[in-house]
Amino acid sequence: MAEVRNAPGTQPLTPGKAGLGVTQRQDPWWAEWLGTVVGLGILGVYAFVAAEMGKGQWGPYLSPFYSPEFLQLPKLFHVATLPAGIPIALIPLVVILGFRGTCYYYRKAYYRAFFADPAGCAVGEARTDYAGETRWPWLIQNAHRYFMYLATIALIFLWFDTVVAFFPGVGGHSEFGSVNFGLGSFVMLLNVILLSGYTFGCHSLRHLIGGKNDCMSCEPSRLAGWKAASKFNAKHMQWAWASLFWVCATDLYIRLGGLGYLQHVEKWGGWH
Amino acid sequence: MPEVNFKVFRGNSEGGEEVDYKVEVTEGMVVLDAMFQIQQTKAPDLAIRWNCKAAKCGSCSAEINGKPSLMCKTRLDTLDPSKPVTVRPMRAFPIIKDLVTDVSFNYRVNKTIPPFKPKPGTDWKMLQEDVDRAQEFRKCIECFLCQDTCHVLRDHAKHEQFGGPRWLIRAASLEMHPLDVEDRIPMIREKLGIGFCNITKCCTEVCPEEIHITDNAIIPLKERVVDRYYDPIGKLIRIFTGNK
Ligand code: SF4
Ligand code: SF4
Ligand code: FES
Ligand code: FES
């Protein structure tokens, strides 16, 4: 850099003056930090364990961690691996992790929660070799839109699974009746609604749908898309938490059902 | 009349200390009023910078109880009167005296941003929806609180590599302008160093004009940088379709 930006005649400021957690703030800034650590920690570990555990199916219901169903066919599960030796059944987990892990909101959340970079605003940091997102591994964040494409495909499968929950015959599961308005169907419906709201507020989508234009009025349909995406985007954090929580709750519901704990609840659904 | 204890930084870039001052509190008082009272009754040489006392000139930025804030916009009734109120200068800039810092870094960064460049023979009609985005950024009062709270400058002192959020919104307002034809994406990446921002949003949290700095300026610019440098498939599609 040719220009010297530090003020001439003054000492350049030195990095890392404060130290980890050092601040003069008197308000409970750490509450948000702690909430994020606990929330992301619990839900993250749950999602990881659930995706590894198997038993993601109960009657016409398929856990979102095991969608699409064809990846879970026993034959594929045991035999099929990608060239890199990755079992195909792990694809949903990679897509979910990749999409959420590079999401602009979650980046903020985990940089603050797990890297204290910074833990709170105007709160000191420990590290002195900061390079932000200019180096590996964080350069991967630039691939967020690709994960968004994959997640959108996954979302189409999840909508399909939800239709199958209501109308099992559609997915070749007519043994569970032709119509099933069970509690689980609605649990899954809420799940796809929340995931759709989260995905539609994605910053990359907001950019690609219309934000990249300088002349917004030149393409009215893209402007309309951008406006709609912006509405969801403004509450992206809320969608992120609600959908993360509910995806785990949906899995838990289907898992407990599959283990035989919830039979009676589904009686009025029609498939028992 | 109730009294509140203030701890005000007195010193310069060589060093200094917090000095205790008691201030008599009246209704509706803001921190800047308390500084005036100290100047008038106890320390006439206390250096402060201010102009409008209406949260519009962006001069009176300081750190009140550790939070980057405007002194004229922080009412005393929002602070706990039983504890001393600390008032310190912004930390991301060199101190000149007491609460006054040298913010000239900002003007040097600004000079590196290529100015508005219209197409030759421009038709100067614009629709409101084409300039909505840039207008949000034009609300900036250049208080530099966002610069002060940004950890890239505040903690990591990357002043030479990173321009800071205020200048990313200025770059965004030009880049998104429908009549501007200058290309600033390479300088946004290399000179303003947008990759150093890890979108942790502290700038947005402190902005007194409530500009959505991160969501509406920095992230859209990051996406434009991705378009240019990190999206091979998108690039291919653009080559084949001839779109920008
Ligand atoms: S979002 Fe980026 S620019 Fe804003 S304070 Fe955080 S690191 Fe700095
Ligand atoms: S963007 Fe907001 S915080 Fe930053 S200088 Fe402008 S008004 Fe101040
Ligand atoms: S920014 Fe959160 S999903 Fe894309
Ligand atoms: S004196 Fe103008 S913003 Fe505070």
Coordinates of C-alpha atoms and ligand atoms in Angstrom, one line a residue:
Chain A
M1 CA 0.0 0.0 0.0
A2 CA 1.5 3.3 -1.1
E3 CA -0.5 5.7 1.0
V4 CA 0.5 5.9 4.6
R5 CA -2.8 6.0 6.5
N6 CA -1.6 6.2 10.1
A7 CA -1.5 9.7 11.2
P8 CA 1.8 11.4 10.5
G9 CA 3.7 12.5 13.6
T10 CA 1.8 10.2 15.9
Q11 CA 2.6 6.7 17.2
P12 CA 0.9 4.1 15.0
L13 CA -1.6 2.2 17.1
T14 CA -0.4 -1.1 18.3
P15 CA -2.5 -4.2 17.9
G16 CA -3.8 -6.2 20.7
K17 CA -3.7 -3.4 23.2
A18 CA -6.6 -4.6 25.3
G19 CA -6.4 -8.4 25.8
L20 CA -9.1 -11.0 25.8
G21 CA -12.4 -9.9 27.3
V22 CA -10.9 -6.6 28.5
T23 CA -13.5 -3.8 28.3
Q24 CA -14.9 -0.9 30.1
R25 CA -18.5 -1.8 29.1
Q26 CA -20.7 -2.2 32.2
D27 CA -23.7 -3.7 30.5
P28 CA -24.0 -7.5 30.4
W29 CA -22.5 -7.8 26.9
W30 CA -21.4 -11.3 27.7
A31 CA -25.1 -12.5 27.9
E32 CA -25.5 -12.5 24.1
W33 CA -22.1 -14.2 23.8
L34 CA -23.0 -16.9 26.3
G35 CA -26.4 -17.5 24.8
T36 CA -24.8 -18.0 21.4
V37 CA -22.2 -20.4 22.7
V38 CA -24.8 -22.5 24.5
G39 CA -27.4 -22.4 21.8
L40 CA -25.1 -23.1 18.9
G41 CA -23.2 -25.7 21.0
I42 CA -26.3 -27.7 22.0
L43 CA -28.0 -27.6 18.6
G44 CA -24.8 -28.1 16.7
V45 CA -23.9 -31.2 18.6
Y46 CA -27.4 -32.5 18.4
A47 CA -27.5 -32.1 14.6
F48 CA -24.2 -33.8 14.2
V49 CA -25.0 -36.8 16.4
A50 CA -28.5 -37.2 15.0
A51 CA -27.1 -37.2 11.4
E52 CA -24.7 -39.9 12.3
M53 CA -27.0 -42.1 14.4
G54 CA -29.3 -43.5 11.8
K55 CA -33.0 -44.3 12.5
G56 CA -34.2 -41.1 10.9
Q57 CA -37.5 -42.6 9.7
W58 CA -40.9 -43.2 11.3
G59 CA -43.7 -44.4 9.2
P60 CA -44.3 -41.9 6.5
Y61 CA -42.0 -39.3 8.3
L62 CA -38.4 -38.8 7.2
S63 CA -36.0 -36.8 9.4
P64 CA -34.7 -33.8 7.6
F65 CA -31.2 -35.1 8.3
Y66 CA -31.9 -38.1 6.2
S67 CA -33.4 -36.5 3.2
P68 CA -33.6 -37.4 0.3
E69 CA -34.8 -40.8 1.0
F70 CA -33.0 -42.5 -1.9
L71 CA -29.6 -41.7 -0.3
Q72 CA -30.6 -43.8 2.7
L73 CA -31.5 -47.1 0.8
P74 CA -29.6 -49.7 2.8
K75 CA -27.7 -50.7 -0.3
L76 CA -26.4 -47.2 -0.9
F77 CA -25.8 -46.6 2.8
H78 CA -23.4 -49.5 3.1
V79 CA -21.8 -49.7 -0.3
A80 CA -21.9 -46.4 -2.1
T81 CA -19.1 -44.0 -1.5
L82 CA -18.0 -41.0 -3.4
P83 CA -14.5 -41.2 -5.0
A84 CA -13.0 -39.5 -1.9
G85 CA -14.3 -42.4 0.2
I86 CA -17.1 -40.3 1.7
P87 CA -20.3 -42.3 2.3
I88 CA -23.1 -40.9 0.2
A89 CA -25.4 -40.9 3.2
L90 CA -23.3 -38.0 4.6
I91 CA -24.2 -35.7 1.7
P92 CA -27.2 -34.1 3.6
L93 CA -24.9 -33.3 6.5
V94 CA -22.3 -31.8 4.3
V95 CA -24.9 -29.6 2.6
I96 CA -26.4 -28.5 5.9
L97 CA -23.1 -27.8 7.5
G98 CA -21.7 -26.1 4.4
F99 CA -24.7 -23.9 4.0
R100 CA -25.1 -22.9 7.7
G101 CA -21.3 -22.7 8.2
T102 CA -20.8 -20.2 5.5
C103 CA -24.0 -18.3 6.1
Y104 CA -23.3 -14.6 6.8
Y105 CA -25.4 -14.7 10.0
Y106 CA -23.8 -17.8 11.4
R107 CA -20.3 -16.5 10.6
K108 CA -21.0 -13.5 12.8
A109 CA -22.4 -15.9 15.5
Y110 CA -19.5 -18.3 15.6
Y111 CA -16.7 -15.8 15.1
R112 CA -18.0 -14.1 18.1
A113 CA -18.9 -17.1 20.2
F114 CA -16.1 -19.5 19.5
F115 CA -13.3 -17.3 18.3
A116 CA -13.9 -14.3 20.4
D117 CA -13.2 -12.3 17.3
P118 CA -14.6 -10.2 19.0
A119 CA -16.7 -11.7 21.8
G120 CA -18.6 -8.5 22.1
C121 CA -18.4 -5.0 20.6
A122 CA -15.5 -2.9 22.1
V123 CA -14.4 -6.0 24.0
G124 CA -10.7 -6.9 23.8
E125 CA -9.3 -9.8 21.8
A126 CA -6.4 -12.1 22.5
R127 CA -5.1 -12.8 19.0
T128 CA -2.6 -10.6 17.2
D129 CA -2.3 -12.4 13.8
Y130 CA -5.8 -11.5 12.6
A131 CA -6.4 -11.8 8.8
G132 CA -10.2 -11.9 8.7
E133 CA -11.5 -13.7 5.7
T134 CA -8.5 -13.0 3.5
R135 CA -6.8 -16.3 4.1
W136 CA -7.5 -20.0 4.2
P137 CA -9.5 -21.6 5.7
W138 CA -11.9 -18.6 5.8
L139 CA -11.6 -18.0 2.1
I140 CA -14.1 -20.8 1.8
Q141 CA -16.8 -18.4 2.9
N142 CA -16.7 -17.1 -0.6
A143 CA -18.3 -20.3 -1.7
H144 CA -21.5 -19.6 0.2
R145 CA -23.6 -19.2 -2.9
Y146 CA -22.7 -22.7 -4.1
F147 CA -23.8 -24.1 -0.8
M148 CA -27.0 -22.1 -1.2
Y149 CA -27.6 -23.8 -4.6
L150 CA -27.2 -27.2 -3.0
A151 CA -29.3 -26.3 0.0
T152 CA -32.1 -25.1 -2.4
I153 CA -32.1 -28.6 -4.0
A154 CA -32.2 -30.2 -0.6
L155 CA -35.1 -27.9 0.3
I156 CA -37.1 -29.2 -2.7
F157 CA -36.6 -32.7 -1.4
L158 CA -37.7 -31.7 2.0
W159 CA -40.9 -30.2 0.6
F160 CA -41.4 -33.5 -1.3
D161 CA -40.9 -35.4 2.0
T162 CA -43.5 -33.2 3.6
V163 CA -46.0 -33.9 0.8
V164 CA -45.3 -37.6 1.4
A165 CA -46.0 -37.2 5.1
F166 CA -49.5 -35.9 4.3
F167 CA -50.1 -38.2 1.3
P168 CA -47.8 -41.2 1.8
G169 CA -48.9 -42.8 -1.5
V170 CA -47.0 -40.0 -3.4
G171 CA -43.7 -41.4 -2.1
G172 CA -44.6 -45.0 -2.6
H173 CA -45.6 -45.5 1.0
S174 CA -49.3 -46.3 0.6
E175 CA -48.9 -48.9 3.4
F176 CA -49.4 -45.8 5.7
G177 CA -52.7 -44.8 4.1
S178 CA -53.5 -42.4 1.4
V179 CA -54.0 -39.3 3.6
N180 CA -52.2 -38.7 6.9
F181 CA -52.9 -35.5 8.7
G182 CA -50.8 -36.6 11.7
L183 CA -49.0 -34.4 14.1
G184 CA -45.7 -35.4 12.5
S185 CA -47.0 -34.1 9.1
F186 CA -47.5 -30.6 10.6
V187 CA -44.2 -30.8 12.5
M188 CA -42.5 -31.4 9.1
L189 CA -44.6 -28.7 7.4
L190 CA -43.5 -26.1 9.9
N191 CA -39.9 -27.3 9.4
V192 CA -39.9 -26.7 5.6
I193 CA -41.7 -23.3 6.1
L194 CA -39.0 -22.2 8.5
L195 CA -36.2 -23.6 6.3
S196 CA -37.7 -21.8 3.3
G197 CA -37.9 -18.5 5.2
Y198 CA -34.3 -18.9 6.2
T199 CA -33.1 -19.8 2.7
F200 CA -35.1 -17.0 1.0
G201 CA -33.5 -14.4 3.3
C202 CA -30.0 -15.6 2.3
H203 CA -27.6 -12.7 1.5
S204 CA -26.2 -14.5 -1.6
L205 CA -29.7 -15.1 -2.9
R206 CA -30.7 -11.5 -2.3
H207 CA -27.7 -10.4 -4.3
L208 CA -28.1 -12.8 -7.2
I209 CA -31.9 -12.3 -7.4
G210 CA -31.5 -8.5 -8.0
G211 CA -29.1 -6.8 -5.5
K212 CA -26.2 -7.1 -8.0
N213 CA -28.1 -4.7 -10.4
D214 CA -27.2 -1.0 -10.2
C215 CA -30.3 0.0 -12.1
M216 CA -33.0 -1.7 -10.0
S217 CA -35.9 -0.4 -12.1
C218 CA -34.4 -1.8 -15.3
E219 CA -35.6 -5.3 -14.4
P220 CA -38.8 -5.0 -12.5
S221 CA -39.2 -8.7 -11.8
R222 CA -35.8 -8.9 -10.2
L223 CA -36.5 -5.7 -8.2
A224 CA -39.6 -7.4 -6.9
G225 CA -37.6 -10.5 -6.0
W226 CA -34.9 -8.4 -4.3
K227 CA -37.6 -6.6 -2.3
A228 CA -39.2 -9.8 -1.1
A229 CA -35.8 -11.4 -0.3
S230 CA -34.9 -8.2 1.6
K231 CA -37.9 -8.6 3.8
F232 CA -36.8 -12.1 4.8
N233 CA -33.2 -11.0 5.0
A234 CA -34.0 -8.3 7.6
K235 CA -35.0 -11.1 10.0
H236 CA -32.4 -13.6 8.8
M237 CA -31.0 -14.1 12.3
Q238 CA -34.5 -15.0 13.6
W239 CA -35.1 -17.4 10.8
A240 CA -31.7 -18.9 11.3
W241 CA -32.4 -19.7 14.9
A242 CA -36.0 -20.8 14.5
S243 CA -35.2 -23.1 11.6
L244 CA -32.1 -24.6 13.3
F245 CA -34.1 -25.3 16.5
W246 CA -37.0 -26.7 14.6
V247 CA -35.0 -28.9 12.3
C248 CA -33.6 -30.6 15.5
A249 CA -37.0 -30.8 17.0
T250 CA -38.4 -32.4 13.9
D251 CA -35.6 -35.0 13.9
L252 CA -36.2 -35.6 17.6
Y253 CA -39.9 -36.1 17.1
I254 CA -39.4 -38.6 14.3
R255 CA -36.6 -40.3 16.1
L256 CA -38.6 -40.8 19.3
G257 CA -41.5 -42.0 17.2
G258 CA -39.3 -44.4 15.4
L259 CA -38.1 -45.8 18.8
G260 CA -41.7 -46.4 19.8
Y261 CA -42.3 -43.6 22.3
L262 CA -44.9 -41.6 20.6
Q263 CA -47.4 -44.1 19.0
H264 CA -50.5 -42.7 20.7
V265 CA -50.0 -39.2 19.5
E266 CA -50.2 -40.3 15.9
K267 CA -53.4 -42.3 16.3
W268 CA -55.5 -39.6 14.8
G269 CA -53.1 -39.2 12.0
G270 CA -54.5 -42.3 10.4
W271 CA -51.6 -44.6 9.7
H272 CA -51.4 -46.7 12.9
Chain B
M1 CA -29.7 18.2 43.1
P2 CA -28.4 14.6 42.5
E3 CA -24.8 14.3 41.7
V4 CA -23.1 11.8 39.4
N5 CA -19.4 10.9 39.5
F6 CA -17.7 11.1 36.1
K7 CA -14.3 9.6 35.3
V8 CA -13.0 11.5 32.4
F9 CA -9.7 10.7 30.5
R10 CA -7.2 13.5 30.7
G11 CA -4.0 13.1 28.7
N12 CA -2.6 12.7 25.2
S13 CA -1.1 10.0 23.1
E14 CA 1.8 9.7 25.4
G15 CA -0.5 8.6 28.3
G16 CA -2.9 10.0 30.8
E17 CA -5.4 9.0 33.5
E18 CA -9.0 9.1 34.4
V19 CA -9.9 12.1 36.6
D20 CA -12.9 12.1 38.9
Y21 CA -15.4 15.0 38.5
K22 CA -18.8 15.4 40.3
V23 CA -21.5 16.7 38.1
E24 CA -24.9 18.1 39.2
V25 CA -27.6 16.3 37.2
T26 CA -30.7 18.1 35.9
E27 CA -33.5 16.6 33.8
G28 CA -32.8 15.8 30.2
M29 CA -29.1 16.2 30.5
V30 CA -26.8 14.4 28.1
V31 CA -23.2 13.4 28.6
L32 CA -22.0 16.4 26.5
D33 CA -23.8 18.7 29.0
A34 CA -21.9 17.1 31.8
M35 CA -18.6 17.8 29.9
F36 CA -19.7 21.4 29.5
Q37 CA -20.3 21.7 33.3
I38 CA -16.9 20.2 34.0
Q39 CA -15.3 22.7 31.6
Q40 CA -17.3 25.6 33.1
T41 CA -16.8 24.8 36.8
K42 CA -13.8 22.6 37.3
A43 CA -11.5 22.1 34.3
P44 CA -11.6 24.9 31.7
D45 CA -8.8 23.1 29.8
L46 CA -10.7 19.9 29.2
A47 CA -10.5 19.3 25.5
I48 CA -13.7 18.1 23.7
R49 CA -14.9 18.3 20.1
W50 CA -18.5 19.2 19.4
N51 CA -20.6 21.3 17.1
C52 CA -24.3 20.7 16.8
K53 CA -25.4 19.0 20.1
A54 CA -28.1 17.4 17.9
A55 CA -26.5 14.2 16.8
K56 CA -26.0 15.5 13.3
C57 CA -22.5 16.7 13.0
G58 CA -20.7 13.6 14.2
S59 CA -18.1 15.5 16.2
C60 CA -18.6 14.4 19.8
S61 CA -17.8 10.7 19.5
A62 CA -16.3 9.1 22.6
E63 CA -16.5 6.0 24.6
I64 CA -19.1 6.2 27.4
N65 CA -18.9 3.4 29.9
G66 CA -16.8 1.6 27.3
K67 CA -19.4 1.9 24.5
P68 CA -18.6 4.0 21.4
S69 CA -21.3 6.7 21.5
L70 CA -22.1 10.3 20.7
M71 CA -21.8 12.4 23.9
C72 CA -24.7 14.6 22.7
K73 CA -27.0 11.6 22.2
T74 CA -26.4 9.8 25.4
R75 CA -28.9 10.9 28.1
L76 CA -27.8 10.6 31.7
D77 CA -31.1 8.9 32.6
T78 CA -30.0 5.9 30.5
L79 CA -27.0 5.4 32.7
D80 CA -26.8 4.0 36.2
P81 CA -26.3 7.1 38.4
S82 CA -25.0 5.0 41.3
K83 CA -21.8 4.0 39.4
P84 CA -19.2 6.4 38.0
V85 CA -19.6 7.1 34.3
T86 CA -16.4 6.7 32.4
V87 CA -15.8 8.9 29.4
R88 CA -12.8 8.1 27.2
P89 CA -11.6 9.1 23.7
M90 CA -12.1 6.8 20.8
R91 CA -9.5 4.0 20.9
A92 CA -8.9 3.3 17.3
F93 CA -7.4 6.8 16.7
P94 CA -4.4 8.6 18.2
I95 CA -5.3 10.9 21.0
I96 CA -4.6 14.6 20.5
K97 CA -5.8 15.8 23.9
D98 CA -8.3 14.4 26.5
L99 CA -11.4 13.4 24.5
V100 CA -10.2 14.7 21.1
T101 CA -8.7 12.2 18.7
D102 CA -6.9 12.6 15.4
V103 CA -9.4 11.1 12.9
S104 CA -7.4 12.2 9.8
F105 CA -6.8 8.6 9.0
N106 CA -10.4 8.6 7.7
Y107 CA -9.9 11.4 5.3
R108 CA -6.8 9.8 3.9
V109 CA -8.7 6.6 3.2
N110 CA -11.5 8.5 1.6
K111 CA -9.2 10.1 -0.9
T112 CA -8.3 6.7 -2.2
I113 CA -11.9 6.0 -3.3
P114 CA -12.4 6.9 -7.0
P115 CA -15.2 9.6 -7.1
F116 CA -18.5 9.4 -8.8
K117 CA -18.1 9.0 -12.6
P118 CA -21.1 9.4 -14.8
K119 CA -21.3 8.0 -18.3
P120 CA -20.5 10.6 -21.0
G121 CA -23.8 12.1 -22.2
T122 CA -25.7 10.9 -19.1
D123 CA -29.5 11.4 -19.0
W124 CA -29.8 12.6 -15.4
K125 CA -33.2 11.1 -14.7
M126 CA -33.3 8.6 -11.9
L127 CA -36.1 6.7 -10.3
Q128 CA -36.4 6.7 -6.5
E129 CA -36.1 3.0 -6.3
D130 CA -32.8 3.1 -8.0
V131 CA -31.3 5.4 -5.4
D132 CA -33.0 4.1 -2.3
R133 CA -30.0 2.0 -1.4
A134 CA -27.4 4.8 -1.8
Q135 CA -29.6 7.2 0.1
E136 CA -29.5 5.1 3.2
F137 CA -25.7 5.4 3.2
R138 CA -25.9 9.1 2.6
K139 CA -27.3 9.5 6.1
C140 CA -23.8 9.0 7.5
I141 CA -22.7 11.9 9.7
E142 CA -19.1 10.7 9.8
C143 CA -18.9 10.3 13.5
F144 CA -16.5 7.4 12.9
L145 CA -18.0 5.4 15.8
C146 CA -18.2 2.5 13.4
Q147 CA -14.5 2.8 12.6
D148 CA -13.7 3.0 16.4
T149 CA -15.7 -0.1 17.3
C150 CA -14.5 -2.2 14.4
H151 CA -12.2 -4.7 15.9
V152 CA -10.1 -4.8 12.7
L153 CA -9.0 -1.2 13.5
R154 CA -9.5 -1.1 17.2
D155 CA -7.8 -4.3 18.2
H156 CA -5.8 -5.4 15.2
A157 CA -4.7 -1.9 14.1
K158 CA -5.0 -2.8 10.4
H159 CA -5.2 0.8 9.4
E160 CA -2.9 0.3 6.5
Q161 CA -4.7 -2.7 5.1
F162 CA -8.4 -2.0 6.0
G163 CA -10.3 1.1 5.2
G164 CA -13.1 0.4 7.7
P165 CA -16.9 0.3 7.6
R166 CA -17.5 4.0 7.0
W167 CA -15.5 3.8 3.7
L168 CA -17.1 0.6 2.7
I169 CA -20.5 2.2 2.8
R170 CA -19.2 5.2 0.8
A171 CA -17.8 2.8 -1.8
A172 CA -21.1 0.9 -1.8
S173 CA -23.1 4.1 -2.3
L174 CA -21.0 4.8 -5.4
E175 CA -20.9 1.2 -6.7
M176 CA -24.7 0.8 -6.4
H177 CA -25.4 4.2 -8.1
P178 CA -27.3 3.7 -11.3
L179 CA -25.5 6.4 -13.2
D180 CA -21.9 5.6 -12.0
V181 CA -19.6 3.7 -14.4
E182 CA -16.4 3.5 -12.4
D183 CA -15.2 0.1 -11.3
R184 CA -14.2 0.0 -7.7
I185 CA -14.3 -3.7 -7.0
P186 CA -10.6 -4.3 -7.3
M187 CA -9.8 -1.4 -4.9
I188 CA -12.6 -2.5 -2.5
R189 CA -10.9 -5.9 -2.3
E190 CA -7.3 -4.8 -2.2
K191 CA -7.1 -1.2 -0.8
L192 CA -10.2 -1.1 1.4
G193 CA -9.4 -4.7 2.3
I194 CA -13.0 -5.9 2.6
G195 CA -11.8 -9.4 3.3
F196 CA -10.6 -8.3 6.7
C197 CA -14.2 -7.6 7.8
N198 CA -15.6 -10.7 9.4
I199 CA -19.2 -9.3 9.4
T200 CA -19.4 -9.4 13.2
K201 CA -21.7 -6.3 12.9
C202 CA -20.3 -4.1 15.7
C203 CA -20.3 -1.2 13.3
T204 CA -24.0 -1.6 12.8
E205 CA -24.6 -1.9 16.5
V206 CA -23.1 1.5 17.2
C207 CA -24.1 3.6 14.2
P208 CA -26.2 6.5 15.5
E209 CA -27.9 6.9 12.1
E210 CA -28.9 3.3 12.3
I211 CA -27.5 2.5 8.9
H212 CA -27.5 -1.2 8.2
I213 CA -23.8 -1.0 7.4
T214 CA -23.1 -4.8 7.4
D215 CA -26.3 -6.1 5.8
N216 CA -26.9 -3.5 3.2
A217 CA -23.4 -2.3 2.3
I218 CA -20.6 -4.6 3.3
I219 CA -22.2 -8.0 2.5
P220 CA -23.6 -6.9 -0.9
L221 CA -20.0 -5.6 -1.7
K222 CA -18.6 -9.0 -0.5
E223 CA -21.0 -10.6 -2.9
R224 CA -19.8 -8.4 -5.8
V225 CA -16.2 -9.3 -4.9
V226 CA -17.3 -13.0 -5.1
D227 CA -18.9 -12.4 -8.5
R228 CA -15.6 -11.0 -9.8
Y229 CA -13.0 -13.3 -8.1
Y230 CA -14.5 -16.4 -6.6
D231 CA -17.4 -17.6 -8.7
P232 CA -16.1 -19.6 -11.8
I233 CA -19.5 -20.9 -12.8
G234 CA -21.1 -17.5 -12.6
K235 CA -18.3 -16.1 -14.6
L236 CA -18.7 -18.7 -17.4
I237 CA -22.5 -18.0 -17.5
R238 CA -21.8 -14.3 -17.8
I239 CA -19.3 -14.9 -20.7
F240 CA -21.8 -17.1 -22.6
T241 CA -24.9 -14.9 -22.0
G242 CA -23.0 -11.6 -22.4
N243 CA -24.5 -10.2 -19.2
K244 CA -22.6 -8.0 -16.9
Ligands
SF4_1 S1 -18.9 -6.0 10.5 FE1 -16.9 -5.8 9.6 S2 -16.6 -3.6 9.4 FE2 -18.3 -3.8 10.8 S3 -17.3 -3.8 12.8 FE3 -17.4 -5.9 12.2 S4 -15.5 -6.4 11.2 FE4 -15.7 -4.2 11.3
SF4_2 S1 -21.8 4.9 9.2 FE1 -22.8 5.5 11.1 S2 -21.3 5.1 12.7 FE2 -20.2 5.1 10.8 S3 -19.4 7.2 10.5 FE3 -21.4 7.1 9.5 S4 -22.9 7.7 11.0 FE4 -21.1 7.2 12.1
FES3 S1 -26.6 -15.6 4.4 FE1 -27.5 -16.9 5.8 S2 -28.1 -18.5 4.4 FE2 -27.0 -17.2 3.1
FES4 S1 -22.2 17.5 18.8 FE1 -22.8 17.1 16.8 S2 -23.1 15.0 16.9 FE2 -22.7 15.4 18.9

